[in-house]
Amino acid sequence: MTNEWDAVIFGGGAAGLSAAQMLGRSRRRVLVIDAGMPRNRFADHMHGVLGHDGVDPAALLARGRAEAERYGVVISVGTVDEIADDGDRLRISRSDGRVDWARALVIASGVRDDLPDVPGLRKEWGRSVLHCPYCHGWEVAGQRLGVLAASPASIHQIELVRQLSDDVTAFTAAVGPLGEAVAGRLAARGVAIEPAHVREVVRRDDGLAVLTGDGAEHVVDALFTGGEPDLGLGFADALRLTRSDQPGAPIAADLRGATSHPRVFAAGNATMPFANVPVAMGTGSMAGAAANAMLATEDFDLAVAQRTVLRDAEWEARYAAEDRFWSGRVNASVAAIVADLTPGRALDVGSGEGGDVVWLAEHGWDATGVDVSATAVRRAAEFAASRDVAATFVEGDGPAAVDGRFDLVLASFLHSWEPDFPRIRMLREAADRVAPGGLLLVVSHAAPPPWAREAPAHAPAMRTPAEELVLLDLDPETWSPEIVEVRQRDATAPDGTAAHLDDGILLLRRLR
Ligand SMILES: Cc1cc2nc3c(=O)[nH]c(=O)nc-3n(C[C@H](O)[C@H](O)[C@H](O)COP(=O)(O)OP(=O)(O)OC[C@H]3O[C@@H](n4cnc5c(N)ncnc54)[C@H](O)[C@@H]3O)c2cc1C
């Protein structure tokens, strides 16, 4: 389906496009959905952005879009109005009815500035009405400046603006009477305090006229103010993302942009309303990389799961292709060791057609075999019935398919030609199933049979029991090795000649 994406990003401001670059350059299928209203669209030049000083913000984004598209990122105009968790992916709905699905999401939807409700103010926003001394302060330095206080945080803004000019008027009605300490502090640096309510601002030839409720007019060259950040995150309500306690309750995200949802990352003003363009770029870049890292991990997890399914199917195909695969006789080394043991509960991991399990049951063990092949399990059950012994056979992928602990856990010739066969992991899982005081018996090919010395180049090396003991890395306080040796046994080669096989024997007792 064309609307299935590795990652969907919205929107397409400095943060979203930076995330898009990281994901696009990682060869992900990426869609950017953007309503096309970046926060700084009211300004025609930006500052504080290294290497881009004075550049038109729209030009920066146009360049960012072209760069992202070069890496295959699709950019689409639209407004996301709902995101829903759909299990292993997210469902993203737009206001025009279009729907997309993604395995990862980067929210970079920015903020909208809710300006003080003063007629004339919004019209001048980004021109002579400013919010950020770092972004536009230098350009008005030394001029007649005003600060329209909007919240207690505005006192700090007044202090920053005073750094730019000796001629600063603070309109403080919105924060109420200042109190002696604050008023004295502002007066100490020559800030004029105007407590009357600001009723309108009007652009005039000689500057921006700030009209106050007491009938006075104060003409300034620029008026700084701040707005309540409005994040407009209603579209993400269903995800129940954790929000931070900063003004505007932005999305809580760590340094990599990870949120409380494992598939959702966030960046830019959506996580930090105070972030400028470079910070938006940096957090966007991190969020894009983190989303790609999550996807890469998931790709490997999926491949392993798929490989296991294929491996199980391959074993089934091998059994199903022949009437009978193995001899049905117990392995001589197993018989020799188990003969001296007191019967109890036994589990055979990779029991095949049931030769060892049936032998164990005939010798008094309460024996269970587990194998991935349904055909092998069926044949093993038929074999047990033909010998009139009670034994249990379970179809499943290793020891995890059965419950409980056993006095003897046997893994006999648990080999495969596959390079990624997880033998050591399966042997560890087998060890977990041994009851305290019980035994783990691993019988294996310590060397290929003499008639098959030329194994495929990619086949896993056959190891000695001593080498496997090291790889198993079992807790020495819990496990005591009883036999670690290679034994030779007589065998008959496929051409009928006599031969010897090297069996690796590893017998470990669980102490606790
Ligand atoms: C007037 C003004 C001037 C500024 N000047 C400077 C400056 O000179 N230097 C500087 O460093 N910083 C400046 N800033 C700050 C700068 O605007 C932000 O740092 C920057 O825009 C944050 O980038 P962002 O990607 O997080 O969000 P934005 O740039 O705001 O991008 C968010 C995008 O998401 C889209 N969107 C939102 N909701 C949805 C939705 N539901 N579906 C689809 N798309 C959606 C929006 O339309 C927008 O295109 C200024 C800010 C203002 C207000």
Coordinates of C-alpha atoms in Angstrom, one line a residue, residues 465-466 483-487 503-506:
P465 CA 32.4 -29.9 25.1
A466 CA 35.0 -27.9 26.9
I483 CA 31.6 -35.1 32.5
V484 CA 33.3 -32.9 29.9
E485 CA 34.9 -35.2 27.3
V486 CA 34.9 -36.5 23.7
R487 CA 34.0 -40.2 23.3
D503 CA 30.6 -37.6 20.5
G504 CA 31.0 -34.6 22.7
I505 CA 29.6 -35.3 26.2
L506 CA 28.7 -32.6 28.6

